[in-house]
XYZ file of C-alpha atoms in Angstrom:
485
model
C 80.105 117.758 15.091
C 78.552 119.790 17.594
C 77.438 116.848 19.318
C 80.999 115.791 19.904
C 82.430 118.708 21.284
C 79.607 118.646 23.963
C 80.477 115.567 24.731
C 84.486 115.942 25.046
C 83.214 119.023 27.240
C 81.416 117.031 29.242
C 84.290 114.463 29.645
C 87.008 117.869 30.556
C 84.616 118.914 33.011
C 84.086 115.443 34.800
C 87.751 115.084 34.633
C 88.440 118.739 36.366
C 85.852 117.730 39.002
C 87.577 114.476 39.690
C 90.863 115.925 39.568
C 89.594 118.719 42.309
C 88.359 116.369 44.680
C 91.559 113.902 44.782
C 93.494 117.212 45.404
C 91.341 118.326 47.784
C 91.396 114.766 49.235
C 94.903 114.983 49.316
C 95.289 118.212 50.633
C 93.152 117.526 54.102
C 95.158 114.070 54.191
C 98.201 115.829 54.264
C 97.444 118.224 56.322
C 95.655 116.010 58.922
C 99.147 113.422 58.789
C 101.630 116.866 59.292
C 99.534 118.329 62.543
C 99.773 114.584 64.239
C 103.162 114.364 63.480
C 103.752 117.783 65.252
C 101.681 117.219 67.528
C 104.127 113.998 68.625
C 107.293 116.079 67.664
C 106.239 118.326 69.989
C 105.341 115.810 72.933
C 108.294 114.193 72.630
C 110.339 117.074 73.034
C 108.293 117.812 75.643
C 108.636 114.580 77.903
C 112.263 114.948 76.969
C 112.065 118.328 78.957
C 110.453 117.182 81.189
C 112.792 114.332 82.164
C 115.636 116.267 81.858
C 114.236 118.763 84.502
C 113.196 116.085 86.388
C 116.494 114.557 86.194
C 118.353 117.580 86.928
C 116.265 118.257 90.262
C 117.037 114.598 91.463
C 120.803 115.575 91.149
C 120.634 118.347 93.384
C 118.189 117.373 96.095
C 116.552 113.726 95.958
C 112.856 114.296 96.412
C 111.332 112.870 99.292
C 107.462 111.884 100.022
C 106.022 113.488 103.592
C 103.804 110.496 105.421
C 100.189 110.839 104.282
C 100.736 113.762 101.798
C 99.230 112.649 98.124
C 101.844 113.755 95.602
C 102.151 113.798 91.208
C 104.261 115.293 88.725
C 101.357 117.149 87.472
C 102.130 120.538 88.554
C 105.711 120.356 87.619
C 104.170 119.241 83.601
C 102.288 122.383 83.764
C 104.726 124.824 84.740
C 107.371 123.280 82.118
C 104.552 124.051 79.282
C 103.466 120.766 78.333
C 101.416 120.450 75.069
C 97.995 118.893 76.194
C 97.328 115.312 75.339
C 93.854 115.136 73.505
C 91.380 112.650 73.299
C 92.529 111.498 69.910
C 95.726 110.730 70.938
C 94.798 108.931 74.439
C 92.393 106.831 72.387
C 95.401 105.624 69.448
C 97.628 105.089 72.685
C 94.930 102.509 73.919
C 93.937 101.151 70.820
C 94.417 97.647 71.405
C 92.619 98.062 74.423
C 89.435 99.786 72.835
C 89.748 97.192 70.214
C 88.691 94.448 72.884
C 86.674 96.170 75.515
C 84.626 98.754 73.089
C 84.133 102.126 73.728
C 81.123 101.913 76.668
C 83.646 99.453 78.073
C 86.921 101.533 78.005
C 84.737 104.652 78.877
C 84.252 102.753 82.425
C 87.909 101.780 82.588
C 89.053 104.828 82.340
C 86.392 106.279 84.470
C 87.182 103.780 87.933
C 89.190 104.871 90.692
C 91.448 101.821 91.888
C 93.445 101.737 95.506
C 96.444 99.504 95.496
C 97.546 98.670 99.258
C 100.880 97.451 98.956
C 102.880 98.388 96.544
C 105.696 95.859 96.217
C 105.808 92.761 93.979
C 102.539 92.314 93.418
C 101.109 95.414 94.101
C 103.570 97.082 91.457
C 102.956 95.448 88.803
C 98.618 95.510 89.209
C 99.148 99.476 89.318
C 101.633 99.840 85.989
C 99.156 96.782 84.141
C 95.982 99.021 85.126
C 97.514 102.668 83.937
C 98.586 101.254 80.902
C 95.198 100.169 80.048
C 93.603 102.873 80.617
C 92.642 103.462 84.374
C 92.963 107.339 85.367
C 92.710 107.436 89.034
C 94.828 105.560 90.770
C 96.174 105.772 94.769
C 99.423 103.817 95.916
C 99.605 103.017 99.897
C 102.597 101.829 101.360
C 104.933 102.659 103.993
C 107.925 100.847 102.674
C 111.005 102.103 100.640
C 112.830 100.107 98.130
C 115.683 98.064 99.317
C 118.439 96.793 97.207
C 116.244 92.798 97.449
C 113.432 94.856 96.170
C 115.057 95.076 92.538
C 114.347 91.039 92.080
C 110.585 91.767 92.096
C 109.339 95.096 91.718
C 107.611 96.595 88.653
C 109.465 99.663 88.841
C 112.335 100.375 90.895
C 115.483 100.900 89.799
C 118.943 101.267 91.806
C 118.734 105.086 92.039
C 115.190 104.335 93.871
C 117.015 102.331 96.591
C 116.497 103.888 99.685
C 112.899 105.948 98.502
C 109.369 105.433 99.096
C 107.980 102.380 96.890
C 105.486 104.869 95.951
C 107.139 107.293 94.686
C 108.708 105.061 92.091
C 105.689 103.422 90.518
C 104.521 107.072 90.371
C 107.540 108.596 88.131
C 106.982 105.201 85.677
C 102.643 105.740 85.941
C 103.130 109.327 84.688
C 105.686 108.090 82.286
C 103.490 105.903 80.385
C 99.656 107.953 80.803
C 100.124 111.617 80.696
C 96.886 111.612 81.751
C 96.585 109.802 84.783
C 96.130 111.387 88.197
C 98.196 109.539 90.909
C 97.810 109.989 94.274
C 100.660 108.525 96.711
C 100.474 107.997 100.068
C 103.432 106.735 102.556
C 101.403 105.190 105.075
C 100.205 102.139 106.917
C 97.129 101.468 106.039
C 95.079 100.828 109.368
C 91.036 100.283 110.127
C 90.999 102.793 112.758
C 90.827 105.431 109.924
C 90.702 102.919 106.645
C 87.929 104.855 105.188
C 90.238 108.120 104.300
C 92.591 105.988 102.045
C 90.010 104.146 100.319
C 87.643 107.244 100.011
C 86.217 107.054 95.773
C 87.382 103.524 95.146
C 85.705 101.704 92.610
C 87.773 98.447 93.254
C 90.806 98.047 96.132
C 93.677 95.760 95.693
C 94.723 93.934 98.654
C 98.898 93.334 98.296
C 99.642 93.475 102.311
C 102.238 90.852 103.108
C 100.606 91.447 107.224
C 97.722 88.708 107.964
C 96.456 90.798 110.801
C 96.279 93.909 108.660
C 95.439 92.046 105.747
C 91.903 90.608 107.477
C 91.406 94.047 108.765
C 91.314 95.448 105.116
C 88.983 92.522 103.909
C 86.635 92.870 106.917
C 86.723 96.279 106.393
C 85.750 96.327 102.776
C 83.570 93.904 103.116
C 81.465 95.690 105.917
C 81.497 99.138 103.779
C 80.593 97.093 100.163
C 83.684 98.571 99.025
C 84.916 96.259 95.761
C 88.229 94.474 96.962
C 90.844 92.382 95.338
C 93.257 90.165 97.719
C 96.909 88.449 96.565
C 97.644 85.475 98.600
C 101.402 83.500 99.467
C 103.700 84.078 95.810
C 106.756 83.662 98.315
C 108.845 80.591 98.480
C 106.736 79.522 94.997
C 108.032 78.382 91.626
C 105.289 76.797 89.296
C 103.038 79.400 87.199
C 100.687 76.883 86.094
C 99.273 76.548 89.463
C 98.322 80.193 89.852
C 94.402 80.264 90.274
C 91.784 83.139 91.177
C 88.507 82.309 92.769
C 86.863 82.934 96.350
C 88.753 82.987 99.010
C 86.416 80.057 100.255
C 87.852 77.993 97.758
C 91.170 78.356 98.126
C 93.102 74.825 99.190
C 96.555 74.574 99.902
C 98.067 78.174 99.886
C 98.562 78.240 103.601
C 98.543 82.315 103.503
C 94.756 81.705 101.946
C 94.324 79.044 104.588
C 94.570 81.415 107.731
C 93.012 84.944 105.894
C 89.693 82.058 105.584
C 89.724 81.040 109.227
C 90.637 84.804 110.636
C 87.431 85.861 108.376
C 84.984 83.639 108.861
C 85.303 84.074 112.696
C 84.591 87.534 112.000
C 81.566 86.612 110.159
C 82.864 86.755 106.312
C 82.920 83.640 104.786
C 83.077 84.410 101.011
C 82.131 87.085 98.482
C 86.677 88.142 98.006
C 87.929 87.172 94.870
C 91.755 86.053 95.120
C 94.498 84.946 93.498
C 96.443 82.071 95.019
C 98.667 78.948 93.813
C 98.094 75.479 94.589
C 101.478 75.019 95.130
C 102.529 73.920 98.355
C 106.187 75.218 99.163
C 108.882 73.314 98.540
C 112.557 72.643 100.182
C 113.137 76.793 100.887
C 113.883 78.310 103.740
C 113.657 81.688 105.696
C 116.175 84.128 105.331
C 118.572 84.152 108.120
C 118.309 86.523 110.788
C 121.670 87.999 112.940
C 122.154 86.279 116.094
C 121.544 90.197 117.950
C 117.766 89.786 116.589
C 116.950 86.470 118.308
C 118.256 88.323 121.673
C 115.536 91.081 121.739
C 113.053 88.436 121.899
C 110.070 86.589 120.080
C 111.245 87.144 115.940
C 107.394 86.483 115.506
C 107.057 90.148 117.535
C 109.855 91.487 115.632
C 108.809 94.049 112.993
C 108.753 97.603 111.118
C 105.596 97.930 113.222
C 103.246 95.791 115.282
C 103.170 92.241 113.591
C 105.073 92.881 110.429
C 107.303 89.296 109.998
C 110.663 89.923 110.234
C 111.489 86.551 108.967
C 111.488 86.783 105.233
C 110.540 84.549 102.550
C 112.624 84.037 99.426
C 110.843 85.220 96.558
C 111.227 83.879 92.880
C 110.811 87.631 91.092
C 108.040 86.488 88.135
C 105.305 84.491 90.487
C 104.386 88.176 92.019
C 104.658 89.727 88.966
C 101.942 87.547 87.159
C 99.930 87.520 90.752
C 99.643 91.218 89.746
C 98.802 90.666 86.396
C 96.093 88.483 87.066
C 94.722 90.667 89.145
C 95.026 93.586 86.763
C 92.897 91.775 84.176
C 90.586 90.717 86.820
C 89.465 94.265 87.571
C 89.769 95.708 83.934
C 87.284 93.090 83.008
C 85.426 93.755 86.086
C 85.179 97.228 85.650
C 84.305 97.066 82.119
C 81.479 95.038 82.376
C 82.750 92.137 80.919
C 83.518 90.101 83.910
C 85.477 86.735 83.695
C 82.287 84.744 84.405
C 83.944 81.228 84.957
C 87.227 81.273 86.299
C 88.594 77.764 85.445
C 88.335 75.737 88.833
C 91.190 73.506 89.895
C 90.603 70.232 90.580
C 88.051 70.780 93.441
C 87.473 67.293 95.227
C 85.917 69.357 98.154
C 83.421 66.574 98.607
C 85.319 63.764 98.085
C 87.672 65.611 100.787
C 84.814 66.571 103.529
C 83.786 62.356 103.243
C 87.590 61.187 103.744
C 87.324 63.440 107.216
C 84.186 62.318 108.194
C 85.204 58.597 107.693
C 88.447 59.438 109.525
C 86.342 60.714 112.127
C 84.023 57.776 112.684
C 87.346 55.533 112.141
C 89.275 57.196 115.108
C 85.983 57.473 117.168
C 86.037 53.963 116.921
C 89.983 53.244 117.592
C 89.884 54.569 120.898
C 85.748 53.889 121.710
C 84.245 56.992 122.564
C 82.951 59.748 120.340
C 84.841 62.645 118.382
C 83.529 65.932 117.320
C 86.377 66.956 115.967
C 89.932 65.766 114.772
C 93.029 67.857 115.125
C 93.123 67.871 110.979
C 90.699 69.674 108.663
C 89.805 69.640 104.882
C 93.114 71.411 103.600
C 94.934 69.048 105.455
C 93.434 65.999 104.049
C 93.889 68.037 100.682
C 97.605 68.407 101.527
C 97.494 64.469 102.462
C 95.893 63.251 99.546
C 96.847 65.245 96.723
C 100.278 66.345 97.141
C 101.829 64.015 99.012
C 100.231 60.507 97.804
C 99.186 61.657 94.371
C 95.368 60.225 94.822
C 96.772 57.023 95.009
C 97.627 54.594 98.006
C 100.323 54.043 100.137
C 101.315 50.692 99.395
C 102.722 49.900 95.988
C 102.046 49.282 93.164
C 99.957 52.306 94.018
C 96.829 51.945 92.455
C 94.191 54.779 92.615
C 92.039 53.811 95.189
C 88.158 53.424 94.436
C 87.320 53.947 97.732
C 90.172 56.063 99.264
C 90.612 55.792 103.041
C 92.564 57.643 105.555
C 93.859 56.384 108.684
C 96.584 57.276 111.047
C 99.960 55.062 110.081
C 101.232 54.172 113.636
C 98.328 53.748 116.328
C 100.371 54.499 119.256
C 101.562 58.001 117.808
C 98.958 60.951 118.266
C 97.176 61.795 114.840
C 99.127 64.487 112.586
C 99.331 65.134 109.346
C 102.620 63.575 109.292
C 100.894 60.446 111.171
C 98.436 59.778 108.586
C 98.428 57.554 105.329
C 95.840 57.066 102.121
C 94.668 53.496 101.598
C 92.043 51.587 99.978
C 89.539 51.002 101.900
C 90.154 46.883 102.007
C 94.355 47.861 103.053
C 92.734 49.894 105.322
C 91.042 47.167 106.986
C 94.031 45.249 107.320
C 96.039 47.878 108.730
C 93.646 48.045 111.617
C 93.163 44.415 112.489
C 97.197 44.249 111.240
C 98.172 46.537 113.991
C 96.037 46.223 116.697
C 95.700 43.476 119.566
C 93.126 43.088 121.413
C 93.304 42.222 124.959
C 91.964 38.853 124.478
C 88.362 38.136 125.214
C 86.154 38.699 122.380
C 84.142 42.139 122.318
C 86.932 43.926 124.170
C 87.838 47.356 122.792
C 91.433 47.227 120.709
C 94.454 48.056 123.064
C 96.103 50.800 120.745
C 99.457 50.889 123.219
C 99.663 47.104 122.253
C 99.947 47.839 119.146
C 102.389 46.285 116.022
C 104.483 48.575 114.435
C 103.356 49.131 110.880
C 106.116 48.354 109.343
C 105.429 44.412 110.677
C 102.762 44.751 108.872
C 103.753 46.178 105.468
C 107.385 45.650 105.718
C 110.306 48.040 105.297
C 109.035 49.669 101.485
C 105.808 50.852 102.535
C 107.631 52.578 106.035
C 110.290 54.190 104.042
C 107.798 56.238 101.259
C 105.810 57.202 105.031
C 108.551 58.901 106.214
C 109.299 60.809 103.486
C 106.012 61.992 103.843
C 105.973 62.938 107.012
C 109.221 64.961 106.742
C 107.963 66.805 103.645
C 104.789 67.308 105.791
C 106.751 68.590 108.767
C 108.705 71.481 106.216
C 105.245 72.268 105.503
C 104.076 72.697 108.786
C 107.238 74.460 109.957
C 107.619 76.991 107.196
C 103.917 77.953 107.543
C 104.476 78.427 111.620
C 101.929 75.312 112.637
C-alpha cells in the first residue's frame, strides 16, 4: 500500500514538473512573440511619422540637393524619435539573403562600400538591388535631374520627382527599404581631375555613365588606383534579354558602345581586367530622337551637350533592358563581395579564332587582288563578327545556304572600295569562282587581274544572290550610321 502511494507521488510530482516547464515555456514564448510585435507596431508607426513629416515638408518647400554636398534622411529619423532597428530585426529583413550567402558572407555584404556613377536606368536599379540585400554604404553621383522620359526607366522616380536631382530620389526609396543604410548623394559630374574624392572607401564602383570620354576616364582611372569597378555598356535602342552577357570588356563583340570603351582603353594601356555587362544584340530599325531645327543652327549636335561631350542626340530606350543591366550587375558585386564570385560566366558563342583566321585570309585575299602587300584592312574582328554572324547567319551567301566548312570572306563587287557593306561570306570553292567570275585579266598570261575590268557580280550569280547583298549592306549601313562610323 505504501508502495503505491510513493509511486502515485512520484507520478504528481513528475507531472507538476512537466506542467511547470510547458508554462514556463509558454510564458517566455509569449512574451518573446508580444515584444517583436511591438517592436514592429512601433516601427511602423514610426515610418508612418516619418513619411508624413516628410511629406508635409515637401508641401511647403521642395527640398533641393546643393552640388557636391552628401545628404540622408538620417538626422531628420533621429530628431522625429525613431525606435532603433536591432540586429535581430535587420537579420529577419534579409533572411533570404543570409539563407544563400551565410553569415561570413552577408557580414562582408553588408560591410562594402559601393559608388554608383550614374544614377539613371541602370544605375538605379544596381543601387535599390544592392540596399535591399544588404549593402550599408552606398554613394550616388550624378548631375542629372529626372525628366518626365526618365519615368520609362528609372528605379525610382516618380512624377512628383520630375524636375529633382536623380539622386535624391533613389535616396528617399534606399532609406525607405534599409533603415539602416547610410547614403551619401552627390550632384556632380564625376571628373578625373579630382576622381579620387568621390570614390574615396569604395570597395567596388559601378560604372553607369552614358559619356564615352568620361566613361574611359573612370575605367582608366580605377584601373590605375586598383580600385574594384563595374562598367554597363549600350541597353539603348535594344530589345532582346536573352542576349544580355557579362564578361571582360576584351570580350565583348558586337555592342558597339563596348566596341569603342575597348579601343579608347587599350590605347591607354588597359586591355582587360573590367568586368561588363553588354548584349550581343546589334540595334535594330530605331532611330535617334529628333532634335529642333534651332539645335542644328548652333553647330556640330556631336558638340552639343549638358557639358563638354555629353550626346545630345538621344537613343530610345526600351525601359526593362537597363533595368536587368542593373540587376546583373547587382548580383555581380553581391557575389563578388561575398566571396562567392560567379566563377564562369556562361560565354556566348565566342568564334574569336575562327573570326581572327577569316581576317587574316581576307587580308592575304585582298593583298593579292590588287598585288602588293596589306598590313591592315579598313575592317577588324567585330566587323567580321557583325558580317558573319548577324547578317549571314554562319552560312553563305548563295542559296540554298549551306554552312560553309571552310567559310570565306571576300569583298562582293571588286570595283567598290572594301566596307562592311561591300563584303560577302562564301565557301571557300564559291569563293574561288567569284574571283576568277569577276575578274578579267588583261590578257597575257601571268598579268595581275584588272579589278576596274571587272563583271558585275550579279553576272555572275544572277539577280537572287544581288538582292539578299543589298539587304545586307543597308542593314549594315543603319548599323554604321546609328553607331556614328
Amino acid at each position: 500500500m505504501n508502495v503505491m502511494n510513493w509511486q502515485s507521488h512520484r507520478t504528481q510530482l513528475v507531472l507538476a514538473a512537466v506542467t511547470a516547464s510547458i508554462l514556463t515555456s509558454g510564458i517566455f514564448t509569449a512574451y518573446n512573440s508580444y515584444t517583436r510585435r511591438e517592436r514592429r507596431r512601433s516601427l511602423d508607426k514610426e515610418v508612418l511619422r516619418s513619411i508624413a513629416a516628410h511629406s508635409s515638408n515637401d508641401s511647403k518647400q521642395k527640398p533641393k540637393l546643393e552640388e557636391g554636398a552628401g545628404h540622408s534622411e538620417e538626422t531628420f529619423l533621429r530628431a522625429s524619435g525613431s525606435v532603433d532597428y536591432d540586429d535581430g530585426l535587420i537579420r529577419e529583413q534579409l533572411a533570404r539573403n543570409y539563407a544563400f550567402f551565410g553569415d561570413e558572407g552577408m557580414a562582408h555584404i553588408r560591410a562594402g562600400t559601393v559608388v554608383v556613377v550614374g544614377c539613371g536606368g541602370v544605375g538605379s536599379w544596381a543601387a535599390v538591388m544592392l540596399v535591399r540585400s544588404g549593402v550599408s554604404k552606398i554613394r550616388l553621383v550624378d548631375f542629372d535631374y529626372v525628366t518626365l522620359s526618365s519615368l520609362n526607366r528609372h528605379a525610382t522616380a516618380v512624377l512628383t520627382d520630375v524636375g529633382t536631382p536623380k539622386v535624391g530620389s533613389i535616396e528617399r526609396t534606399l532609406k525607405q527599404i534599409s533603415r539602416w543604410v547610410e547614403v551619401d548623394s552627390r550632384v556632380e559630374v564625376w571628373r578625373k581631375e579630382d576622381g579620387g574624392r568621390l570614390l574615396e572607401g569604395a570597395d567596388w564602383v559601378i560604372d553607369a555613365i552614358d559619356n564615352i570620354t568620361t566613361k574611359v576616364d573612370l575605367l582608366k582611372y580605377c584601373h590605375d588606383h586598383n580600385i574594384k569597378v563595374f562598367s554597363s555598356m549600350g541597353a539603348g535602342a535594344k530589345c532582346d534579354p536573352t542576349r544580355i552577357q557579362i564578361s571582360d570588356i576584351s570580350y565583348t563583340i558586337y555592342d558597339p558602345l563596348a566596341r569603342s570603351v575597348r579601343r579608347r582603353l587599350r590605347l591607354q594601356g588597359v586591355s582587360s581586367g573590367i568586368p561588363v555587362v553588354y548584349t550581343t544584340e546589334v540595334p535594330g530599325d530605331v532611330k535617334l530622337l529628333p532634335l529642333p531645327e534651332e539645335e542644328f543652327q548652333k553647330g556640330d549636335v556631336k558638340e552639343l551637350g549638358v557639358f563638354d561631350d555629353f550626346r545630345v542626340r538621344i537613343l530610345p530606350v526600351l525601359g526593362p533592358l537597363p533595368s536587368m543591366f542593373g540587376l546583373h550587375i547587382a548580383t555581380y558585386i553581391l557575389c563578388e563581395l561575398a566571396k562567392k564570385p560567379i566563377l564562369n560566366p556562361l560565354p556566348i558563342k565566342n568564334r574569336r579564332k575562327l573570326y581572327e583566321r577569316l581576317l587574316r585570309d581576307f587580308l592575304h585575299r585582298e593583298s593579292k587582288l590588287i598585288g602588293q602587300t596589306i598590313n591592315k584592312l579598313p575592317i577588324d574582328e567585330d566587323d567580321v563578327a557583325l558580317i558573319f554572324e548577324d547578317l549571314h547567319l554562319g552560312r553563305s551567301v548563295v542559296p540554298p545556304h549551306a554552312v560553309p566548312s571552310r567559310p570565306t570572306l571576300m569583298r562582293w563587287d571588286l570595283t567598290s572600295p572594301l566596307t562592311p557593306e561591300n563584303c560577302v561570306v562564301f565557301e571557300f570553292a564559291e569563293a574561288e569562282k567569284h574571283s576568277q567570275g569577276c575578274l578579267r585579266t588583261s590578257g597575257s598570261s601571268g598579268q595581275e587581274p584588272d579589278i576596274s575590268n571587272a563583271r558585275r557580280p550579279e553576272e555572275v550569280w544572277g539577280r537572287e544572290v544581288q538582292q539578299i547583298v543589298d539587304k545586307n549592306a543597308a542593314e549594315v549601313a543603319k548599323y554604321r550610321t546609328w553607331v556614328g562610323l
